[in-house]
Amino acid sequence: HIGVPQQFGDVMRGGLAVDRRIKGEDHLFHLRLVRARDERIDGKVLRADAVERRQRAAEHVIARADGMGTPQRPQIGEVGDDACDPKQAVAVANDLASKGVKFVAGHYCSGSSIPASNVYADENILQISPASTNPMFTDRRLPNVFRVCGRDDQQGAVAGNFIADHFGKSKIAVINDKTAYGKGLADETLKTLTKRGVKPVVEEAYTAGEKAYTALTKRTKDAGVQLISVGADNTETGQM
């Protein structure tokens, strides 16, 4: 594990990407900052002051590097919205590469980060994701790809063991939204439950973005489910 300064971690979580065409200290205040993110997730989940916190974090990083004085406020010149869609993520990655970006903090969704990482690898662009948890993202050992969050196999093991320890005799459902993140987390949770001898009464996958999940919720109710483990985005989980 590599220790990351708090302010650098704040930039990572904020989703900033930095164009690192710097020739000396005098250029530190003229960085172009861009973000590769999921507009849908940002708009519905993240706090309203997220952008301001990202700006402050970027200031701290630049000030620390410069070592003196009050930094000018860096500007976010580009926003790459992948909408958590694999094809759009590749388009965003190609766009950032065409603008000479050398460091990308993103993407958010595993389903976006994985295909985008192939572009960044080809273009020799450093990629650090703040939230992509699917093991495949880093298991391919691309030299430029990193994450600052846990993995599905870690989270799934914790979730599976917790369920087995505290709800092993309850009726359990494990569902997911078919995305790289959701399915990956659900599969890893199921692996651990199987090892622990716990068999869910409902295992189901659904399509994210639907307006209602009446059939799925009815099925879990009819099965007498007492606990639901969900691999999915916050929005659909909240609807259910």
mmCIF file of C-alpha atoms in Angstrom:
data_model
loop_
_atom_site.group_PDB
_atom_site.id
_atom_site.type_symbol
_atom_site.label_atom_id
_atom_site.label_comp_id
_atom_site.label_asym_id
_atom_site.label_seq_id
_atom_site.Cartn_x
_atom_site.Cartn_y
_atom_site.Cartn_z
ATOM 1 C CA HIS A 1 0.000 0.000 0.000
ATOM 2 C CA ILE A 2 1.189 3.492 -0.849
ATOM 3 C CA GLY A 3 0.366 6.350 1.505
ATOM 4 C CA VAL A 4 -1.507 9.149 -0.272
ATOM 5 C CA PRO A 5 -1.602 12.706 1.187
ATOM 6 C CA GLN A 6 -5.093 13.795 2.227
ATOM 7 C CA GLN A 7 -5.277 16.604 -0.277
ATOM 8 C CA PHE A 8 -4.217 14.329 -3.130
ATOM 9 C CA GLY A 9 -6.850 11.835 -2.020
ATOM 10 C CA ASP A 10 -9.448 14.625 -2.140
ATOM 11 C CA VAL A 11 -8.499 15.339 -5.724
ATOM 12 C CA MET A 12 -8.834 11.643 -6.558
ATOM 13 C CA ARG A 13 -12.273 11.397 -5.017
ATOM 14 C CA GLY A 14 -13.266 14.577 -6.817
ATOM 15 C CA GLY A 15 -12.437 13.054 -10.183
ATOM 16 C CA LEU A 16 -9.836 15.504 -11.457
ATOM 17 C CA ALA A 17 -7.519 14.817 -14.340
ATOM 18 C CA VAL A 18 -4.416 16.930 -14.835
ATOM 19 C CA ASP A 19 -2.688 17.844 -18.080
ATOM 20 C CA ARG A 20 0.945 17.504 -16.973
ATOM 21 C CA ARG A 21 2.706 19.560 -19.635
ATOM 22 C CA ILE A 22 4.873 21.387 -17.089
ATOM 23 C CA LYS A 23 8.301 22.838 -17.836
ATOM 24 C CA GLY A 24 9.066 24.257 -14.400
ATOM 25 C CA GLU A 25 7.676 25.667 -11.182
ATOM 26 C CA ASP A 26 6.303 28.743 -12.943
ATOM 27 C CA HIS A 27 3.924 26.507 -14.875
ATOM 28 C CA LEU A 28 2.360 24.935 -11.791
ATOM 29 C CA PHE A 29 -0.347 27.591 -11.665
ATOM 30 C CA HIS A 30 -1.296 27.057 -15.280
ATOM 31 C CA LEU A 31 -2.390 23.444 -15.154
ATOM 32 C CA ARG A 32 -5.442 22.500 -17.139
ATOM 33 C CA LEU A 33 -7.761 20.380 -15.006
ATOM 34 C CA VAL A 34 -10.384 18.077 -16.452
ATOM 35 C CA ARG A 35 -12.655 15.449 -15.005
ATOM 36 C CA ALA A 36 -13.737 12.078 -16.347
ATOM 37 C CA ARG A 37 -16.896 11.266 -14.489
ATOM 38 C CA ASP A 38 -20.461 10.008 -14.573
ATOM 39 C CA GLU A 39 -22.812 13.000 -14.733
ATOM 40 C CA ARG A 40 -25.789 10.905 -13.649
ATOM 41 C CA ILE A 41 -24.094 9.735 -10.466
ATOM 42 C CA ASP A 42 -22.612 13.159 -9.690
ATOM 43 C CA GLY A 43 -25.947 14.885 -10.080
ATOM 44 C CA LYS A 44 -27.977 12.537 -7.898
ATOM 45 C CA VAL A 45 -25.561 11.360 -5.259
ATOM 46 C CA LEU A 46 -22.641 13.692 -4.642
ATOM 47 C CA ARG A 47 -23.037 16.751 -2.435
ATOM 48 C CA ALA A 48 -23.647 20.151 -4.025
ATOM 49 C CA ASP A 49 -20.310 21.516 -2.843
ATOM 50 C CA ALA A 50 -18.319 18.709 -4.467
ATOM 51 C CA VAL A 51 -16.854 20.888 -7.220
ATOM 52 C CA GLU A 52 -15.782 23.562 -4.735
ATOM 53 C CA ARG A 53 -14.073 20.920 -2.578
ATOM 54 C CA ARG A 54 -12.259 19.625 -5.652
ATOM 55 C CA GLN A 55 -11.028 23.102 -6.436
ATOM 56 C CA ARG A 56 -9.737 23.592 -2.885
ATOM 57 C CA ALA A 57 -8.023 20.198 -2.972
ATOM 58 C CA ALA A 58 -6.320 21.074 -6.258
ATOM 59 C CA GLU A 59 -5.125 24.352 -4.736
ATOM 60 C CA HIS A 60 -3.559 22.493 -1.823
ATOM 61 C CA VAL A 61 -1.737 20.126 -4.150
ATOM 62 C CA ILE A 62 -0.361 22.955 -6.270
ATOM 63 C CA ALA A 63 0.600 25.044 -3.243
ATOM 64 C CA ARG A 64 2.402 22.088 -1.707
ATOM 65 C CA ALA A 65 4.345 21.536 -4.908
ATOM 66 C CA ASP A 66 5.248 25.208 -5.226
ATOM 67 C CA GLY A 67 6.229 25.513 -1.577
ATOM 68 C CA MET A 68 5.298 29.158 -1.116
ATOM 69 C CA GLY A 69 2.744 31.867 -1.740
ATOM 70 C CA THR A 70 -1.013 31.798 -2.334
ATOM 71 C CA PRO A 71 -1.930 29.705 -5.366
ATOM 72 C CA GLN A 72 -4.165 30.982 -8.103
ATOM 73 C CA ARG A 73 -7.419 29.094 -8.465
ATOM 74 C CA PRO A 74 -6.991 26.322 -11.060
ATOM 75 C CA GLN A 75 -9.690 26.081 -13.695
ATOM 76 C CA ILE A 76 -11.559 22.954 -14.737
ATOM 77 C CA GLY A 77 -11.224 23.287 -18.478
ATOM 78 C CA GLU A 78 -12.972 20.104 -19.639
ATOM 79 C CA VAL A 79 -15.622 17.748 -18.267
ATOM 80 C CA GLY A 80 -15.809 14.238 -19.666
ATOM 81 C CA ASP A 81 -19.230 12.684 -19.052
ATOM 82 C CA ASP A 82 -19.250 8.938 -19.719
ATOM 83 C CA ALA A 83 -22.810 8.424 -18.336
ATOM 84 C CA CYS A 84 -21.537 5.110 -16.948
ATOM 85 C CA ASP A 85 -21.677 3.755 -20.497
ATOM 86 C CA PRO A 86 -18.731 1.691 -21.834
ATOM 87 C CA LYS A 87 -18.892 3.070 -25.391
ATOM 88 C CA GLN A 88 -19.172 6.657 -24.211
ATOM 89 C CA ALA A 89 -16.289 6.072 -21.792
ATOM 90 C CA VAL A 90 -14.035 5.111 -24.708
ATOM 91 C CA ALA A 91 -15.097 8.277 -26.532
ATOM 92 C CA VAL A 92 -14.272 10.366 -23.451
ATOM 93 C CA ALA A 93 -10.893 8.649 -23.110
ATOM 94 C CA ASN A 94 -10.032 9.304 -26.742
ATOM 95 C CA ASP A 95 -11.067 12.933 -26.358
ATOM 96 C CA LEU A 96 -8.840 13.415 -23.310
ATOM 97 C CA ALA A 97 -5.955 11.713 -25.093
ATOM 98 C CA SER A 98 -6.374 14.010 -28.109
ATOM 99 C CA LYS A 99 -6.000 17.016 -25.768
ATOM 100 C CA GLY A 100 -2.673 15.806 -24.444
ATOM 101 C CA VAL A 101 -3.883 14.854 -20.950
ATOM 102 C CA LYS A 102 -1.270 12.782 -19.119
ATOM 103 C CA PHE A 103 -3.136 11.940 -15.903
ATOM 104 C CA VAL A 104 -6.793 10.988 -15.481
ATOM 105 C CA ALA A 105 -8.544 10.483 -12.140
ATOM 106 C CA GLY A 106 -11.482 8.372 -13.208
ATOM 107 C CA HIS A 107 -13.622 6.854 -14.326
ATOM 108 C CA TYR A 108 -16.283 6.187 -11.693
ATOM 109 C CA CYS A 109 -18.056 3.033 -12.890
ATOM 110 C CA SER A 110 -16.110 -0.175 -13.452
ATOM 111 C CA GLY A 111 -17.957 -0.700 -16.721
ATOM 112 C CA SER A 112 -16.502 2.598 -17.918
ATOM 113 C CA SER A 113 -13.041 2.374 -16.383
ATOM 114 C CA ILE A 114 -12.198 -1.008 -17.897
ATOM 115 C CA PRO A 115 -12.681 -0.126 -21.604
ATOM 116 C CA ALA A 116 -11.322 3.395 -21.110
ATOM 117 C CA SER A 117 -8.163 1.988 -19.537
ATOM 118 C CA ASN A 118 -7.236 0.331 -22.839
ATOM 119 C CA VAL A 119 -7.142 3.764 -24.472
ATOM 120 C CA TYR A 120 -5.066 5.223 -21.653
ATOM 121 C CA ALA A 121 -2.643 2.294 -21.845
ATOM 122 C CA ASP A 122 -2.181 2.786 -25.591
ATOM 123 C CA GLU A 123 -1.625 6.526 -25.108
ATOM 124 C CA ASN A 124 0.632 6.142 -22.047
ATOM 125 C CA ILE A 125 -1.776 8.086 -19.800
ATOM 126 C CA LEU A 126 -1.792 7.497 -16.049
ATOM 127 C CA GLN A 127 -5.252 6.453 -14.814
ATOM 128 C CA ILE A 128 -6.305 6.328 -11.159
ATOM 129 C CA SER A 129 -9.940 5.503 -10.433
ATOM 130 C CA PRO A 130 -11.561 6.696 -7.208
ATOM 131 C CA ALA A 131 -14.378 4.145 -7.301
ATOM 132 C CA SER A 132 -14.017 1.305 -9.839
ATOM 133 C CA THR A 133 -14.018 -1.905 -7.797
ATOM 134 C CA ASN A 134 -14.203 -4.706 -10.383
ATOM 135 C CA PRO A 135 -11.044 -6.873 -10.060
ATOM 136 C CA MET A 136 -10.589 -6.988 -13.837
ATOM 137 C CA PHE A 137 -9.745 -3.279 -13.828
ATOM 138 C CA THR A 138 -6.325 -3.919 -12.274
ATOM 139 C CA ASP A 139 -5.918 -7.692 -12.660
ATOM 140 C CA ARG A 140 -4.817 -7.165 -16.275
ATOM 141 C CA ARG A 141 -1.697 -5.513 -14.815
ATOM 142 C CA LEU A 142 -1.666 -2.540 -17.142
ATOM 143 C CA PRO A 143 1.322 -0.484 -15.957
ATOM 144 C CA ASN A 144 -0.578 2.822 -15.981
ATOM 145 C CA VAL A 145 -3.777 1.740 -14.181
ATOM 146 C CA PHE A 146 -4.464 2.096 -10.445
ATOM 147 C CA ARG A 147 -7.323 2.534 -8.001
ATOM 148 C CA VAL A 148 -7.678 4.130 -4.551
ATOM 149 C CA CYS A 149 -10.597 1.999 -3.360
ATOM 150 C CA GLY A 150 -11.312 -1.605 -2.431
ATOM 151 C CA ARG A 151 -12.134 -4.432 -4.828
ATOM 152 C CA ASP A 152 -15.313 -6.453 -5.316
ATOM 153 C CA ASP A 153 -13.603 -9.619 -4.120
ATOM 154 C CA GLN A 154 -12.697 -7.828 -0.887
ATOM 155 C CA GLN A 155 -16.105 -6.231 -0.436
ATOM 156 C CA GLY A 156 -17.933 -9.391 -1.436
ATOM 157 C CA ALA A 157 -16.018 -11.453 1.101
ATOM 158 C CA VAL A 158 -16.799 -8.980 3.880
ATOM 159 C CA ALA A 159 -20.473 -8.814 2.914
ATOM 160 C CA GLY A 160 -20.795 -12.591 2.531
ATOM 161 C CA ASN A 161 -19.151 -13.338 5.861
ATOM 162 C CA PHE A 162 -21.234 -10.710 7.652
ATOM 163 C CA ILE A 163 -24.449 -12.152 6.213
ATOM 164 C CA ALA A 164 -23.395 -15.712 7.088
ATOM 165 C CA ASP A 165 -22.407 -14.728 10.632
ATOM 166 C CA HIS A 166 -25.506 -12.711 11.466
ATOM 167 C CA PHE A 167 -28.230 -13.843 9.057
ATOM 168 C CA GLY A 168 -27.145 -17.331 8.054
ATOM 169 C CA LYS A 169 -30.522 -18.846 8.947
ATOM 170 C CA SER A 170 -32.567 -16.069 7.355
ATOM 171 C CA LYS A 171 -34.095 -16.050 3.890
ATOM 172 C CA ILE A 172 -31.692 -14.073 1.704
ATOM 173 C CA ALA A 173 -31.844 -12.545 -1.771
ATOM 174 C CA VAL A 174 -28.801 -11.519 -3.814
ATOM 175 C CA ILE A 175 -29.586 -9.260 -6.760
ATOM 176 C CA ASN A 176 -27.568 -7.122 -9.176
ATOM 177 C CA ASP A 177 -28.016 -4.627 -12.020
ATOM 178 C CA LYS A 178 -25.937 -6.541 -14.631
ATOM 179 C CA THR A 179 -23.195 -3.891 -14.660
ATOM 180 C CA ALA A 180 -19.518 -4.740 -14.218
ATOM 181 C CA TYR A 181 -19.701 -3.312 -10.699
ATOM 182 C CA GLY A 182 -23.062 -4.719 -9.639
ATOM 183 C CA LYS A 183 -22.618 -8.216 -11.043
ATOM 184 C CA GLY A 184 -19.027 -8.383 -9.847
ATOM 185 C CA LEU A 185 -19.993 -7.506 -6.275
ATOM 186 C CA ALA A 186 -22.963 -9.888 -6.252
ATOM 187 C CA ASP A 187 -20.887 -12.761 -7.675
ATOM 188 C CA GLU A 188 -18.195 -12.320 -5.034
ATOM 189 C CA THR A 189 -20.801 -12.159 -2.272
ATOM 190 C CA LEU A 190 -22.366 -15.368 -3.586
ATOM 191 C CA LYS A 191 -18.964 -17.096 -3.652
ATOM 192 C CA THR A 192 -18.456 -16.403 0.023
ATOM 193 C CA LEU A 193 -22.012 -17.399 0.937
ATOM 194 C CA THR A 194 -21.545 -20.696 -0.917
ATOM 195 C CA LYS A 195 -18.313 -21.386 0.972
ATOM 196 C CA ARG A 196 -20.164 -20.706 4.203
ATOM 197 C CA GLY A 197 -23.011 -23.056 3.271
ATOM 198 C CA VAL A 198 -25.620 -20.301 2.862
ATOM 199 C CA LYS A 199 -28.025 -20.633 -0.082
ATOM 200 C CA PRO A 200 -30.064 -17.532 -1.074
ATOM 201 C CA VAL A 201 -33.731 -18.156 -1.845
ATOM 202 C CA VAL A 202 -33.620 -15.541 -4.617
ATOM 203 C CA GLU A 203 -30.791 -14.802 -7.065
ATOM 204 C CA GLU A 204 -31.837 -12.239 -9.646
ATOM 205 C CA ALA A 205 -30.420 -9.762 -12.157
ATOM 206 C CA TYR A 206 -32.344 -6.759 -13.443
ATOM 207 C CA THR A 207 -31.789 -3.952 -15.928
ATOM 208 C CA ALA A 208 -30.661 -0.642 -14.469
ATOM 209 C CA GLY A 209 -32.613 2.463 -15.405
ATOM 210 C CA GLU A 210 -36.100 0.976 -15.358
ATOM 211 C CA LYS A 211 -38.919 3.070 -13.906
ATOM 212 C CA ALA A 212 -40.261 0.373 -11.600
ATOM 213 C CA TYR A 213 -39.159 -2.958 -10.146
ATOM 214 C CA THR A 214 -42.532 -4.287 -9.072
ATOM 215 C CA ALA A 215 -41.970 -7.833 -10.358
ATOM 216 C CA LEU A 216 -38.644 -8.153 -8.572
ATOM 217 C CA THR A 217 -39.879 -6.754 -5.278
ATOM 218 C CA LYS A 218 -42.971 -8.987 -5.469
ATOM 219 C CA ARG A 219 -40.796 -12.047 -6.015
ATOM 220 C CA THR A 220 -38.672 -11.285 -2.967
ATOM 221 C CA LYS A 221 -41.788 -10.628 -0.889
ATOM 222 C CA ASP A 222 -43.460 -13.841 -2.014
ATOM 223 C CA ALA A 223 -40.294 -15.768 -1.118
ATOM 224 C CA GLY A 224 -40.388 -14.321 2.394
ATOM 225 C CA VAL A 225 -36.985 -12.661 1.974
ATOM 226 C CA GLN A 226 -35.673 -11.082 5.162
ATOM 227 C CA LEU A 227 -32.402 -9.659 3.831
ATOM 228 C CA ILE A 228 -31.449 -8.389 0.361
ATOM 229 C CA SER A 229 -27.849 -7.990 -0.770
ATOM 230 C CA VAL A 230 -27.771 -5.585 -3.722
ATOM 231 C CA GLY A 231 -24.986 -5.045 -6.229
ATOM 232 C CA ALA A 232 -26.168 -1.869 -7.921
ATOM 233 C CA ASP A 233 -26.208 1.901 -8.122
ATOM 234 C CA ASN A 234 -27.771 3.981 -5.356
ATOM 235 C CA THR A 235 -30.677 5.213 -7.495
ATOM 236 C CA GLU A 236 -32.275 1.854 -8.302
ATOM 237 C CA THR A 237 -31.578 0.516 -4.830
ATOM 238 C CA GLY A 238 -33.399 3.489 -3.345
ATOM 239 C CA GLN A 239 -36.400 2.904 -5.622
ATOM 240 C CA MET A 240 -36.655 -0.677 -4.461
#
